[in-house]
mmCIF file of C-alpha atoms in Angstrom:
data_model
loop_
_atom_site.group_PDB
_atom_site.id
_atom_site.type_symbol
_atom_site.label_atom_id
_atom_site.label_comp_id
_atom_site.label_asym_id
_atom_site.label_seq_id
_atom_site.Cartn_x
_atom_site.Cartn_y
_atom_site.Cartn_z
ATOM 1 C CA PRO A 182 4.540 30.681 0.952
ATOM 2 C CA ILE A 183 4.484 26.960 1.626
ATOM 3 C CA PRO A 184 7.520 25.779 1.712
ATOM 4 C CA GLY A 185 8.845 22.960 -0.596
ATOM 5 C CA PHE A 186 9.642 19.577 -0.890
ATOM 6 C CA GLY A 187 13.949 20.477 0.232
ATOM 7 C CA THR A 188 12.892 22.530 2.911
ATOM 8 C CA ILE A 189 10.916 20.278 5.106
ATOM 9 C CA ILE A 190 13.522 17.794 4.676
ATOM 10 C CA GLN A 191 16.008 20.804 6.032
ATOM 11 C CA LYS A 192 13.900 20.581 8.800
ATOM 12 C CA ILE A 193 13.328 17.577 9.790
ATOM 13 C CA VAL A 194 16.888 16.500 9.539
ATOM 14 C CA LYS A 195 17.575 20.173 11.550
ATOM 15 C CA LYS A 196 14.791 19.028 13.897
ATOM 16 C CA ASP A 197 15.107 15.017 14.520
ATOM 17 C CA GLY A 198 18.421 13.788 12.783
ATOM 18 C CA VAL A 199 18.793 11.879 9.231
ATOM 19 C CA SER A 200 16.938 8.537 11.221
ATOM 20 C CA ALA A 201 13.799 10.879 11.386
ATOM 21 C CA ILE A 202 13.784 10.756 7.550
ATOM 22 C CA TYR A 203 13.057 6.676 7.490
ATOM 23 C CA LYS A 204 10.438 6.553 10.156
ATOM 24 C CA GLY A 205 7.653 4.955 9.079
ATOM 25 C CA VAL A 206 9.524 3.124 6.116
ATOM 26 C CA ASP A 207 9.001 -0.105 7.495
ATOM 27 C CA ALA A 208 4.992 -0.013 8.133
ATOM 28 C CA ALA A 209 5.082 1.040 4.252
ATOM 29 C CA ILE A 210 7.289 -1.520 2.662
ATOM 30 C CA GLY A 211 5.163 -4.022 4.895
ATOM 31 C CA ARG A 212 2.276 -2.754 3.852
ATOM 32 C CA GLN A 213 3.758 -3.046 -0.272
ATOM 33 C CA MET A 214 5.110 -6.661 0.178
ATOM 34 C CA VAL A 215 1.579 -7.863 1.415
ATOM 35 C CA TYR A 216 -0.782 -5.639 -0.950
ATOM 36 C CA GLY A 217 1.215 -6.383 -4.065
ATOM 37 C CA THR A 218 1.846 -9.728 -3.164
ATOM 38 C CA ALA A 219 -2.220 -10.475 -2.284
ATOM 39 C CA ARG A 220 -3.281 -8.317 -4.921
ATOM 40 C CA ILE A 221 -1.048 -10.542 -7.816
ATOM 41 C CA GLY A 222 -1.712 -14.139 -6.083
ATOM 42 C CA LEU A 223 -4.995 -13.265 -5.701
ATOM 43 C CA HIS A 224 -5.832 -11.838 -9.496
ATOM 44 C CA ARG A 225 -3.874 -15.243 -10.746
ATOM 45 C CA THR A 226 -5.802 -17.492 -8.856
ATOM 46 C CA PHE A 227 -8.957 -15.734 -9.892
ATOM 47 C CA SER A 228 -7.896 -15.320 -13.249
ATOM 48 C CA ASP A 229 -6.767 -19.687 -12.816
ATOM 49 C CA ALA A 230 -10.728 -20.610 -11.444
ATOM 50 C CA LEU A 231 -12.178 -18.535 -14.361
ATOM 51 C CA VAL A 232 -10.409 -19.918 -17.390
ATOM 52 C CA LYS A 233 -11.314 -23.532 -15.790
ATOM 53 C CA TRP A 234 -15.244 -21.964 -14.975
ATOM 54 C CA ASN A 235 -15.210 -21.229 -18.973
ATOM 55 C CA ASP A 236 -14.114 -24.261 -20.220
ATOM 56 C CA GLY A 237 -10.394 -23.772 -20.766
ATOM 57 C CA LYS A 238 -11.605 -20.654 -23.330
ATOM 58 C CA PRO A 239 -9.623 -17.574 -22.555
ATOM 59 C CA VAL A 240 -12.081 -14.850 -20.635
ATOM 60 C CA ASN A 241 -13.286 -11.837 -22.356
ATOM 61 C CA PHE A 242 -12.048 -7.786 -21.415
ATOM 62 C CA LEU A 243 -14.825 -7.187 -19.145
ATOM 63 C CA THR A 244 -14.735 -10.393 -16.781
ATOM 64 C CA LYS A 245 -10.596 -9.565 -16.704
ATOM 65 C CA THR A 246 -11.594 -6.529 -15.986
ATOM 66 C CA LEU A 247 -13.836 -7.796 -12.652
ATOM 67 C CA SER A 248 -11.094 -10.090 -11.862
ATOM 68 C CA GLY A 249 -8.515 -7.830 -10.844
ATOM 69 C CA MET A 250 -11.509 -5.004 -8.845
ATOM 70 C CA ALA A 251 -11.695 -7.898 -7.178
ATOM 71 C CA SER A 252 -8.763 -8.735 -6.466
ATOM 72 C CA GLY A 253 -7.175 -5.210 -5.751
ATOM 73 C CA ALA A 254 -10.551 -4.883 -3.532
ATOM 74 C CA ILE A 255 -9.229 -7.980 -1.237
ATOM 75 C CA ALA A 256 -5.696 -7.030 -1.410
ATOM 76 C CA VAL A 257 -6.625 -3.173 -0.249
ATOM 77 C CA CYS A 258 -8.827 -4.772 2.585
ATOM 78 C CA ILE A 259 -5.583 -6.605 3.784
ATOM 79 C CA GLY A 260 -3.189 -4.270 3.556
ATOM 80 C CA THR A 261 -5.051 -1.480 4.739
ATOM 81 C CA PRO A 262 -3.534 -1.813 8.543
ATOM 82 C CA PHE A 263 -0.352 -1.756 7.605
ATOM 83 C CA ASP A 264 -1.159 1.589 6.119
ATOM 84 C CA ILE A 265 -3.154 2.796 9.812
ATOM 85 C CA ALA A 266 0.022 1.794 11.325
ATOM 86 C CA LEU A 267 2.179 3.278 8.666
ATOM 87 C CA VAL A 268 0.561 6.731 9.607
ATOM 88 C CA ARG A 269 0.431 6.305 13.670
ATOM 89 C CA LEU A 270 4.465 5.511 13.383
ATOM 90 C CA GLN A 271 4.620 8.829 11.432
ATOM 91 C CA SER A 272 2.115 10.720 13.259
ATOM 92 C CA ASP A 273 3.491 9.870 16.792
ATOM 93 C CA SER A 274 6.426 11.045 16.006
ATOM 94 C CA MET A 275 5.281 14.512 15.728
ATOM 95 C CA THR A 276 3.447 14.233 18.649
ATOM 96 C CA PRO A 277 5.206 16.858 21.653
ATOM 97 C CA GLU A 278 7.102 14.492 23.952
ATOM 98 C CA LYS A 279 5.253 15.255 26.981
ATOM 99 C CA ASP A 280 7.235 16.057 30.425
#
């Protein structure tokens, strides 16, 4: 049978201690801070620029959608290094120690 979430957590704690559960959490929080801030900040910047470009009138749904997609895509590019760091921190802790 495939082990469940609880079983996996128990094995991690038995093998490496409670602190092993939190390996990589700093990179995950850093990624969320950078990605979330970039996404929201870029979207606000794009939205303001589009309203100004539209002579102060609200922009249509399609334009808002494209603005959101663009800001999200750029934010993903900014946040990706933190994802790589998160994966590396977690996978490095799983490699066997060399003698």
